[in-house]
Coordinates of C-alpha atoms in Angstrom, one line a residue:
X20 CA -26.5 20.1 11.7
X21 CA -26.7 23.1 9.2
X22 CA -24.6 22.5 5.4
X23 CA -22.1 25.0 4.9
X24 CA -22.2 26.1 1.6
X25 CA -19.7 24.3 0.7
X26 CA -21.3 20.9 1.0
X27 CA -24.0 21.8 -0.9
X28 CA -24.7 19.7 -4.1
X29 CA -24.8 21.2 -6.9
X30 CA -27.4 20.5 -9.6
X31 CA -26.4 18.1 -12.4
X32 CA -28.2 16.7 -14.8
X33 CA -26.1 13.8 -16.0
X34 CA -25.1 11.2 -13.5
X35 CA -21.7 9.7 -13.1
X36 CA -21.4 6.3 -15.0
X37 CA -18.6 3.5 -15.4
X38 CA -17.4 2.5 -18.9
X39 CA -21.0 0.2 -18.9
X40 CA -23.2 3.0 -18.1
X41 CA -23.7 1.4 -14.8
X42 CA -24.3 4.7 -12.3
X43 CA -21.2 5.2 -10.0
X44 CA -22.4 5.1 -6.5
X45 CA -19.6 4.3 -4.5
X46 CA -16.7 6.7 -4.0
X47 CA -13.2 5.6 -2.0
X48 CA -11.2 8.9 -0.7
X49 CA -7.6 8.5 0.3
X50 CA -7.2 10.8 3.6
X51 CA -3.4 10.2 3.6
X52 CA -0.7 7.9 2.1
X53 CA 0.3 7.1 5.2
X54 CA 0.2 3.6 6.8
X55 CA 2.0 2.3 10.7
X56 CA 1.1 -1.1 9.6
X57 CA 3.7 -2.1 6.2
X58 CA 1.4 -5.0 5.1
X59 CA 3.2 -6.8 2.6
X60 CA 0.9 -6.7 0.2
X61 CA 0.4 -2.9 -0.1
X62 CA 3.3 -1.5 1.2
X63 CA 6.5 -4.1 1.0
X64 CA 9.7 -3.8 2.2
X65 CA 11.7 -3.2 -0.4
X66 CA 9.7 -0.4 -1.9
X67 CA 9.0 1.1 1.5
X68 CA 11.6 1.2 3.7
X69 CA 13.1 3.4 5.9
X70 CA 14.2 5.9 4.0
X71 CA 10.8 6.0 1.7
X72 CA 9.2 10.2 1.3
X73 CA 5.6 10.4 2.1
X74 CA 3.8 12.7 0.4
X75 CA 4.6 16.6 1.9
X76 CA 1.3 18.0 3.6
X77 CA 1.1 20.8 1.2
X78 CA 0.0 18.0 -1.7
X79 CA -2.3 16.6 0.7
X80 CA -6.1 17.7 -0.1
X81 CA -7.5 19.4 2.9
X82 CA -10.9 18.5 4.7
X83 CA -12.5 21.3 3.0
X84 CA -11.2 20.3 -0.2
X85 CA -12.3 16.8 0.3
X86 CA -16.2 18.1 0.9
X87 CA -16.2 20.1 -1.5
X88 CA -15.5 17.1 -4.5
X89 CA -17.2 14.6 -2.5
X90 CA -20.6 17.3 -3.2
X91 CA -19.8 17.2 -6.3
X92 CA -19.1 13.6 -7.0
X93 CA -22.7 13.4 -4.7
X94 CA -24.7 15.5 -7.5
X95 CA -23.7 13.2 -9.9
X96 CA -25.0 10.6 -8.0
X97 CA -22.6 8.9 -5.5
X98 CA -24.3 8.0 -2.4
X99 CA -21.3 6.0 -0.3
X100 CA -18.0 7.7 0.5
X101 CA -15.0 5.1 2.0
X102 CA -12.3 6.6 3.6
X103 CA -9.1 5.0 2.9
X104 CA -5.7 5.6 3.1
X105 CA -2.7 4.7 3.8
X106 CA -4.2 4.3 7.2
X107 CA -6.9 7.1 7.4
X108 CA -6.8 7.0 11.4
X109 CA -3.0 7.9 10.8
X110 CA -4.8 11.7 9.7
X111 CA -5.2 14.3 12.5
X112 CA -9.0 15.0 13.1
X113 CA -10.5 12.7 11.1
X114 CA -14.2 12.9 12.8
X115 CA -13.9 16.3 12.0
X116 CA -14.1 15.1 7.9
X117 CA -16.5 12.8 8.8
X118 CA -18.6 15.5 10.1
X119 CA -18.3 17.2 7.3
X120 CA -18.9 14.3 5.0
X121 CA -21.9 13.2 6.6
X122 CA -23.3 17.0 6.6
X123 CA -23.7 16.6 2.4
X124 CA -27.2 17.4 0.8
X125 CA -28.2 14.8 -1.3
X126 CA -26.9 11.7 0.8
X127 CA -29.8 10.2 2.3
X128 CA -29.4 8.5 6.0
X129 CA -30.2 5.1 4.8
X130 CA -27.1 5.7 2.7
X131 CA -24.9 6.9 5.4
X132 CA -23.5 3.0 6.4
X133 CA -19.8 2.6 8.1
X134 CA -18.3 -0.3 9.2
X135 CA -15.6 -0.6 12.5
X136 CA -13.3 -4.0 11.4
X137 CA -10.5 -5.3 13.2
X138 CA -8.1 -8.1 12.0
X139 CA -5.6 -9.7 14.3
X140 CA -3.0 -12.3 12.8
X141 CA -1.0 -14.9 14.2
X142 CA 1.9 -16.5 12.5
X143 CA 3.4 -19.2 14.7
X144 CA 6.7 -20.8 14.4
X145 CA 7.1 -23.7 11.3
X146 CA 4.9 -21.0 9.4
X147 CA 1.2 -21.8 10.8
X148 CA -0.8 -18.9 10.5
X149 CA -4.5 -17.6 11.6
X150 CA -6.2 -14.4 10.8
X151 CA -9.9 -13.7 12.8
X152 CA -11.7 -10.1 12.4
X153 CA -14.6 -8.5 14.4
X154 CA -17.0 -6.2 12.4
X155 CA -19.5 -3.8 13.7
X156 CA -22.5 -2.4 11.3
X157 CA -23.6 1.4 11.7
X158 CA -24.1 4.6 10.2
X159 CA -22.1 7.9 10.3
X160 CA -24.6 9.9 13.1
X161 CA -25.4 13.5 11.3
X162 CA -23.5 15.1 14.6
X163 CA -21.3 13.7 17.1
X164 CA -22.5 12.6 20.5
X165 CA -21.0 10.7 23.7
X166 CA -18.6 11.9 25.8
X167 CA -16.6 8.3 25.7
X168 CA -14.4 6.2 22.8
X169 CA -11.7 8.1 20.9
X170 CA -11.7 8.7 17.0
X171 CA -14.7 7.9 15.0
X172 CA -16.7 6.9 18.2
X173 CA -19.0 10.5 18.3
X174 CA -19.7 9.7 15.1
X175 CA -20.1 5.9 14.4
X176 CA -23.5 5.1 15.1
X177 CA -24.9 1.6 16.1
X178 CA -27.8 -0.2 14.9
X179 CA -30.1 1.4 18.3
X180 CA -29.4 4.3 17.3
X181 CA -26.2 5.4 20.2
X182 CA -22.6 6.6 18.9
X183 CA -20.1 4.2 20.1
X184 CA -19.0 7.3 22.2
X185 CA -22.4 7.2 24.1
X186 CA -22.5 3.2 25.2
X187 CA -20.0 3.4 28.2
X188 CA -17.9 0.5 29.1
X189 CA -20.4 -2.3 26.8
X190 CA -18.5 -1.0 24.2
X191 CA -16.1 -3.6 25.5
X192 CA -18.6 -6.3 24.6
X193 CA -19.9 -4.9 21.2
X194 CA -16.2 -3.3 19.7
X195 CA -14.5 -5.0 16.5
X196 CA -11.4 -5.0 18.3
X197 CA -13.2 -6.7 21.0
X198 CA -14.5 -9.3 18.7
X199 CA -11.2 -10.0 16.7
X200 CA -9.3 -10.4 19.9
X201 CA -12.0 -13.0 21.7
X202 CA -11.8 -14.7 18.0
X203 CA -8.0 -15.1 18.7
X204 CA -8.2 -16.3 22.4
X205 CA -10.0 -19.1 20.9
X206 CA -7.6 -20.0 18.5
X207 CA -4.5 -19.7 21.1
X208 CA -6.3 -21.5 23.3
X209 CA -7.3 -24.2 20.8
X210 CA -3.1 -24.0 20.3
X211 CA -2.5 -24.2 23.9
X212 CA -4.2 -27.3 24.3
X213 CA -2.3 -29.2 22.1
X214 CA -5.4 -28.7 19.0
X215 CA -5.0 -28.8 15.4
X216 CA -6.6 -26.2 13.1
X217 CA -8.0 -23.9 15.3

């Protein structure tokens, strides 16, 4: 896949560096301030309820925007981008910035690392609570491939080298959510059975 001059990086002599001269290689990009999940941590109640304003689309940076710093913060020497949000699955055609992301000069492949998690939680009545998660290592693929899987499956690619959306119906073996729910049929089983900490 061909860069658009857009996501070409720039040359810069100077790296970025943190208040310790340390280089900066890590960079976290909000997609949206959106969020379907109101974790109480982030987003509580009583700051976000019902009647809360998201940000208006028009102050949202578009893709284009987004590749275009994200090349620049890469000639000054950032290597990782995170895509965060709110919830940045909440954004329409996010594959399509990931493409674009992953299509930067000056990020090499090695560098290119994602990660699928998935946490469930269970809070049970008198309070007791368990929290298990299912992770899957890859890399962002330099194109999309596969036909299967939905969001970031073109794009997420395993360990073997195939895109989530190329591994068919084993991705209901190898998938985070997979893993996190198994995880939890443990623990409500353990529960089931009459067990303590599960």
């Amino acid at each position: 896949m061909s860069s658009s001059p857009d996501s070409t990086v720039p040359d810069v002599e100077q790296p970025l560096l943190d208040r310790f001269q340390r280089p900066l290689r890590d960079l976290r990009i909000s997609v949206t301030d959106r969020c379907n999940f109101r974790c109480q941590y982030c987003m509580p109640r009583e700051v976000f309820g019902p009647g809360f304003e998201f940000l208006p689309r028009d102050q949202i940076l578009s893709f284009e925007e987004i590749a275009r710093l994200a090349a620049v913060f890469a000639s000054l020497g950032v290597r990782k981008f995170r895509l965060t949000g709110g919830e940045p699955l909440l954004r329409n055609d996010l594959p399509k910035l990931v493409e674009m992301l992953a299509a930067i000069d000056g990020v090499p492949r090695a560098r290119r690392g994602a990660r699928f998690r998935a946490v469930v939680a269970l809070v049970l009545p008198g309070g007791r609570q368990f929290v298990r998660e299912g992770v899957i290592e890859g890399r962002i693929a330099l194109e999309p491939r596969g036909e299967s899987g939905f969001g970031y499956d073109p794009v997420f690619e395993l360990p073997d080298g195939r895109t989530m959306a190329e591994i068919g119906r084993e991705k209901q073996d190898v998938s985070h959510r997979a893993q996190a729910l198994r995880a939890m049929m443990e623990v409500l089983n353990t529960v089931a059975r009459g067990g303590g900490d599960a």
